[in-house]
Amino acid sequence: MLYESSLADAADRLWEELPGHRVEILNGSIVVTPPPDGAHQETLTWLVEEFARVRARQAGLRYVGGIGMWLPTGPDDYAVPDFSVVDEDFKDALVEKNCYAPHVFRLVLEVTSSNWTNDTATKVDVYARAGIPVYVIADRTHDEVLLYQNAEDGKYPDPQRYKRGQSVPVPESVGVTLDLSVDTLLDGDD
């Protein structure tokens, strides 16, 4: 029988044994997310195109998918957001295990999957406690997009909610001017 020396070692082992799955440690618990579906990935590709269109790189930003964020919620805690907008020099904030300090993240976006409660509850808490300025959830389960921002004392105020036919304005604090279609965030690029 194999015994893991730490929670992080157990997460690493799961990552190796479950190709395509996302393994995270949130609030001291291992969370495994199944591989994303096509619409989920189309949304992420579209986001890259939209941030390129508004010249986010020229504004000193980088937009990346699937990079780790080290969390202050536990000794081994980390998340792997679907999409992030980070400072240009984010690579200088490497903590460990390919995870970066939360202070370089300006916007984090999650597209819900089958385990949507992690994105709509657990991650709302851990991202607020990490001080992430803007958290966007494309909540495909409830057919809406939630915008959290301006966490205070480790908590976000109630989110702004956007329905189909609307656009979500990327807050100025991110560093670019951009409106994101709710329909495309929920369904992927047409």
Short mmCIF file of C-alpha atoms in Angstrom, two decimals:
data_model
loop_
_atom_site.label_atom_id
_atom_site.label_comp_id
_atom_site.label_asym_id
_atom_site.label_seq_id
_atom_site.Cartn_x
_atom_site.Cartn_y
_atom_site.Cartn_z
CA MET A 1 0.00 0.00 0.00
CA LEU A 2 1.29 3.45 -0.92
CA TYR A 3 1.24 6.24 1.63
CA GLU A 4 1.55 9.83 0.51
CA SER A 5 3.90 12.03 2.49
CA SER A 6 1.63 15.09 2.12
CA LEU A 7 -1.61 16.33 0.65
CA ALA A 8 0.42 17.91 -2.15
CA ASP A 9 2.04 14.56 -2.95
CA ALA A 10 -1.38 12.91 -3.10
CA ALA A 11 -2.61 15.65 -5.46
CA ASP A 12 0.45 15.16 -7.67
CA ARG A 13 -0.20 11.42 -7.81
CA LEU A 14 -3.85 11.97 -8.78
CA TRP A 15 -2.77 14.39 -11.49
CA GLU A 16 -0.47 11.72 -12.92
CA GLU A 17 -3.12 8.99 -12.74
CA LEU A 18 -5.98 11.05 -14.20
CA PRO A 19 -4.75 12.63 -17.45
CA GLY A 20 -6.89 15.54 -18.61
CA HIS A 21 -8.37 16.13 -15.16
CA ARG A 22 -7.66 19.27 -13.18
CA VAL A 23 -6.42 18.64 -9.64
CA GLU A 24 -6.53 21.45 -7.09
CA ILE A 25 -6.25 21.79 -3.32
CA LEU A 26 -8.94 24.12 -1.96
CA ASN A 27 -9.31 24.74 1.76
CA GLY A 28 -7.15 21.71 2.50
CA SER A 29 -9.17 19.31 0.33
CA ILE A 30 -8.24 17.76 -2.99
CA VAL A 31 -10.68 18.67 -5.76
CA VAL A 32 -10.63 16.83 -9.09
CA THR A 33 -12.43 18.28 -12.12
CA PRO A 34 -13.16 16.17 -15.21
CA PRO A 35 -11.84 17.21 -18.63
CA PRO A 36 -13.76 20.16 -20.11
CA ASP A 37 -16.26 19.83 -22.95
CA GLY A 38 -16.02 21.53 -26.33
CA ALA A 39 -18.15 24.58 -25.49
CA HIS A 40 -16.04 25.19 -22.37
CA GLN A 41 -12.85 25.21 -24.44
CA GLU A 42 -14.41 27.35 -27.19
CA THR A 43 -15.21 29.96 -24.54
CA LEU A 44 -11.58 30.02 -23.43
CA THR A 45 -10.31 30.32 -27.01
CA TRP A 46 -12.74 33.18 -27.63
CA LEU A 47 -11.49 34.96 -24.49
CA VAL A 48 -7.91 34.80 -25.76
CA GLU A 49 -9.06 36.31 -29.05
CA GLU A 50 -11.03 39.06 -27.31
CA PHE A 51 -8.15 40.08 -25.04
CA ALA A 52 -5.82 40.06 -28.06
CA ARG A 53 -8.29 42.23 -29.99
CA VAL A 54 -8.19 44.95 -27.31
CA ARG A 55 -4.38 44.74 -27.23
CA ALA A 56 -4.09 43.57 -23.62
CA ARG A 57 -0.42 42.61 -24.11
CA GLN A 58 0.39 46.17 -25.16
CA ALA A 59 -1.31 47.32 -21.94
CA GLY A 60 1.19 45.26 -19.90
CA LEU A 61 -1.05 42.25 -19.34
CA ARG A 62 -0.87 38.58 -20.12
CA TYR A 63 -3.93 36.35 -20.55
CA VAL A 64 -3.42 32.69 -19.93
CA GLY A 65 -5.39 29.52 -19.36
CA GLY A 66 -4.77 26.92 -16.71
CA ILE A 67 -1.91 28.39 -14.68
CA GLY A 68 -1.75 27.69 -10.98
CA MET A 69 -2.43 30.24 -8.26
CA TRP A 70 -0.93 29.66 -4.82
CA LEU A 71 -3.61 30.30 -2.17
CA PRO A 72 -3.22 31.65 1.36
CA THR A 73 -5.98 29.35 2.65
CA GLY A 74 -3.75 26.40 3.59
CA PRO A 75 -0.14 25.25 3.42
CA ASP A 76 -0.65 23.25 0.19
CA ASP A 77 -3.64 25.09 -1.28
CA TYR A 78 -3.65 26.08 -4.92
CA ALA A 79 -6.21 26.62 -7.67
CA VAL A 80 -5.94 26.34 -11.43
CA PRO A 81 -8.38 28.86 -12.91
CA ASP A 82 -9.74 28.27 -16.40
CA PHE A 83 -8.61 31.72 -17.60
CA SER A 84 -6.60 34.49 -15.96
CA VAL A 85 -5.46 37.98 -16.77
CA VAL A 86 -2.16 38.58 -15.00
CA ASP A 87 0.55 41.20 -14.76
CA GLU A 88 3.17 41.15 -17.50
CA ASP A 89 5.87 40.06 -15.05
CA PHE A 90 3.79 37.28 -13.44
CA LYS A 91 6.56 34.73 -13.98
CA ASP A 92 8.63 36.57 -11.37
CA ALA A 93 5.98 35.63 -8.77
CA LEU A 94 6.46 31.85 -9.02
CA VAL A 95 5.88 30.29 -5.60
CA GLU A 96 6.21 26.54 -6.27
CA LYS A 97 4.68 23.68 -8.28
CA ASN A 98 4.06 26.01 -11.24
CA CYS A 99 1.82 28.20 -9.08
CA TYR A 100 2.09 31.97 -8.91
CA ALA A 101 1.40 34.40 -6.07
CA PRO A 102 -2.16 35.73 -6.14
CA HIS A 103 -1.09 39.39 -6.25
CA VAL A 104 -0.24 39.10 -9.98
CA PHE A 105 -3.78 38.01 -10.95
CA ARG A 106 -6.07 40.86 -12.06
CA LEU A 107 -9.00 38.77 -13.28
CA VAL A 108 -9.86 35.11 -12.88
CA LEU A 109 -12.62 33.45 -14.90
CA GLU A 110 -14.16 30.02 -14.40
CA VAL A 111 -16.57 28.24 -16.75
CA THR A 112 -18.64 25.79 -14.73
CA SER A 113 -18.50 22.06 -15.32
CA SER A 114 -20.24 19.15 -13.63
CA ASN A 115 -18.79 20.15 -10.23
CA TRP A 116 -20.09 23.72 -10.52
CA THR A 117 -20.35 24.26 -6.75
CA ASN A 118 -16.57 24.52 -6.53
CA ASP A 119 -16.66 27.55 -8.86
CA THR A 120 -19.79 29.16 -7.38
CA ALA A 121 -19.06 28.65 -3.68
CA THR A 122 -15.62 27.35 -2.70
CA LYS A 123 -13.68 29.45 -5.20
CA VAL A 124 -15.69 32.57 -4.40
CA ASP A 125 -14.37 32.19 -0.86
CA VAL A 126 -10.74 31.29 -1.66
CA TYR A 127 -10.36 33.91 -4.41
CA ALA A 128 -11.74 36.62 -2.14
CA ARG A 129 -9.40 35.55 0.67
CA ALA A 130 -6.52 35.61 -1.84
CA GLY A 131 -7.43 39.19 -2.78
CA ILE A 132 -8.25 38.50 -6.44
CA PRO A 133 -9.67 41.83 -7.68
CA VAL A 134 -12.12 40.43 -10.26
CA TYR A 135 -13.69 36.97 -10.40
CA VAL A 136 -16.06 36.08 -13.26
CA ILE A 137 -18.11 32.87 -13.32
CA ALA A 138 -19.77 31.65 -16.51
CA ASP A 139 -22.37 29.61 -14.62
CA ARG A 140 -23.71 27.23 -17.24
CA THR A 141 -25.82 25.41 -14.65
CA HIS A 142 -27.88 28.51 -13.82
CA ASP A 143 -27.53 30.14 -17.27
CA GLU A 144 -25.97 33.39 -16.02
CA VAL A 145 -22.64 35.12 -15.56
CA LEU A 146 -21.59 36.38 -12.14
CA LEU A 147 -19.11 39.21 -11.62
CA TYR A 148 -17.43 39.47 -8.23
CA GLN A 149 -15.07 42.33 -7.46
CA ASN A 150 -13.58 44.50 -4.72
CA ALA A 151 -13.15 41.92 -1.97
CA GLU A 152 -12.87 43.44 1.51
CA ASP A 153 -11.72 41.56 4.59
CA GLY A 154 -11.54 38.35 2.56
CA LYS A 155 -15.11 38.52 1.24
CA TYR A 156 -16.68 39.69 -1.99
CA PRO A 157 -19.85 41.76 -1.91
CA ASP A 158 -22.84 40.21 -3.68
CA PRO A 159 -22.10 39.65 -7.37
CA GLN A 160 -23.47 41.50 -10.34
CA ARG A 161 -25.58 39.06 -12.37
CA TYR A 162 -25.83 39.06 -16.15
CA LYS A 163 -28.35 37.17 -18.28
CA ARG A 164 -28.42 36.10 -21.91
CA GLY A 165 -28.49 38.99 -24.37
CA GLN A 166 -26.37 41.13 -22.05
CA SER A 167 -22.66 41.88 -21.94
CA VAL A 168 -20.35 41.81 -18.94
CA PRO A 169 -18.11 44.88 -18.75
CA VAL A 170 -14.56 43.99 -17.73
CA PRO A 171 -13.87 46.30 -14.77
CA GLU A 172 -11.44 49.16 -15.43
CA SER A 173 -9.16 47.83 -12.69
CA VAL A 174 -8.16 44.97 -15.01
CA GLY A 175 -6.49 47.44 -17.35
CA VAL A 176 -8.42 47.07 -20.63
CA THR A 177 -11.82 48.15 -21.92
CA LEU A 178 -13.85 45.16 -23.03
CA ASP A 179 -17.43 43.88 -22.94
CA LEU A 180 -17.92 40.11 -22.91
CA SER A 181 -21.04 38.53 -24.40
CA VAL A 182 -22.94 36.45 -21.84
CA ASP A 183 -24.16 34.11 -24.59
CA THR A 184 -20.62 33.40 -25.78
CA LEU A 185 -19.30 32.97 -22.23
CA LEU A 186 -22.00 30.36 -21.61
CA ASP A 187 -22.09 28.57 -24.98
CA GLY A 188 -18.66 29.02 -26.51
CA ASP A 189 -17.81 30.84 -29.71
CA ASP A 190 -20.38 30.41 -32.50
#
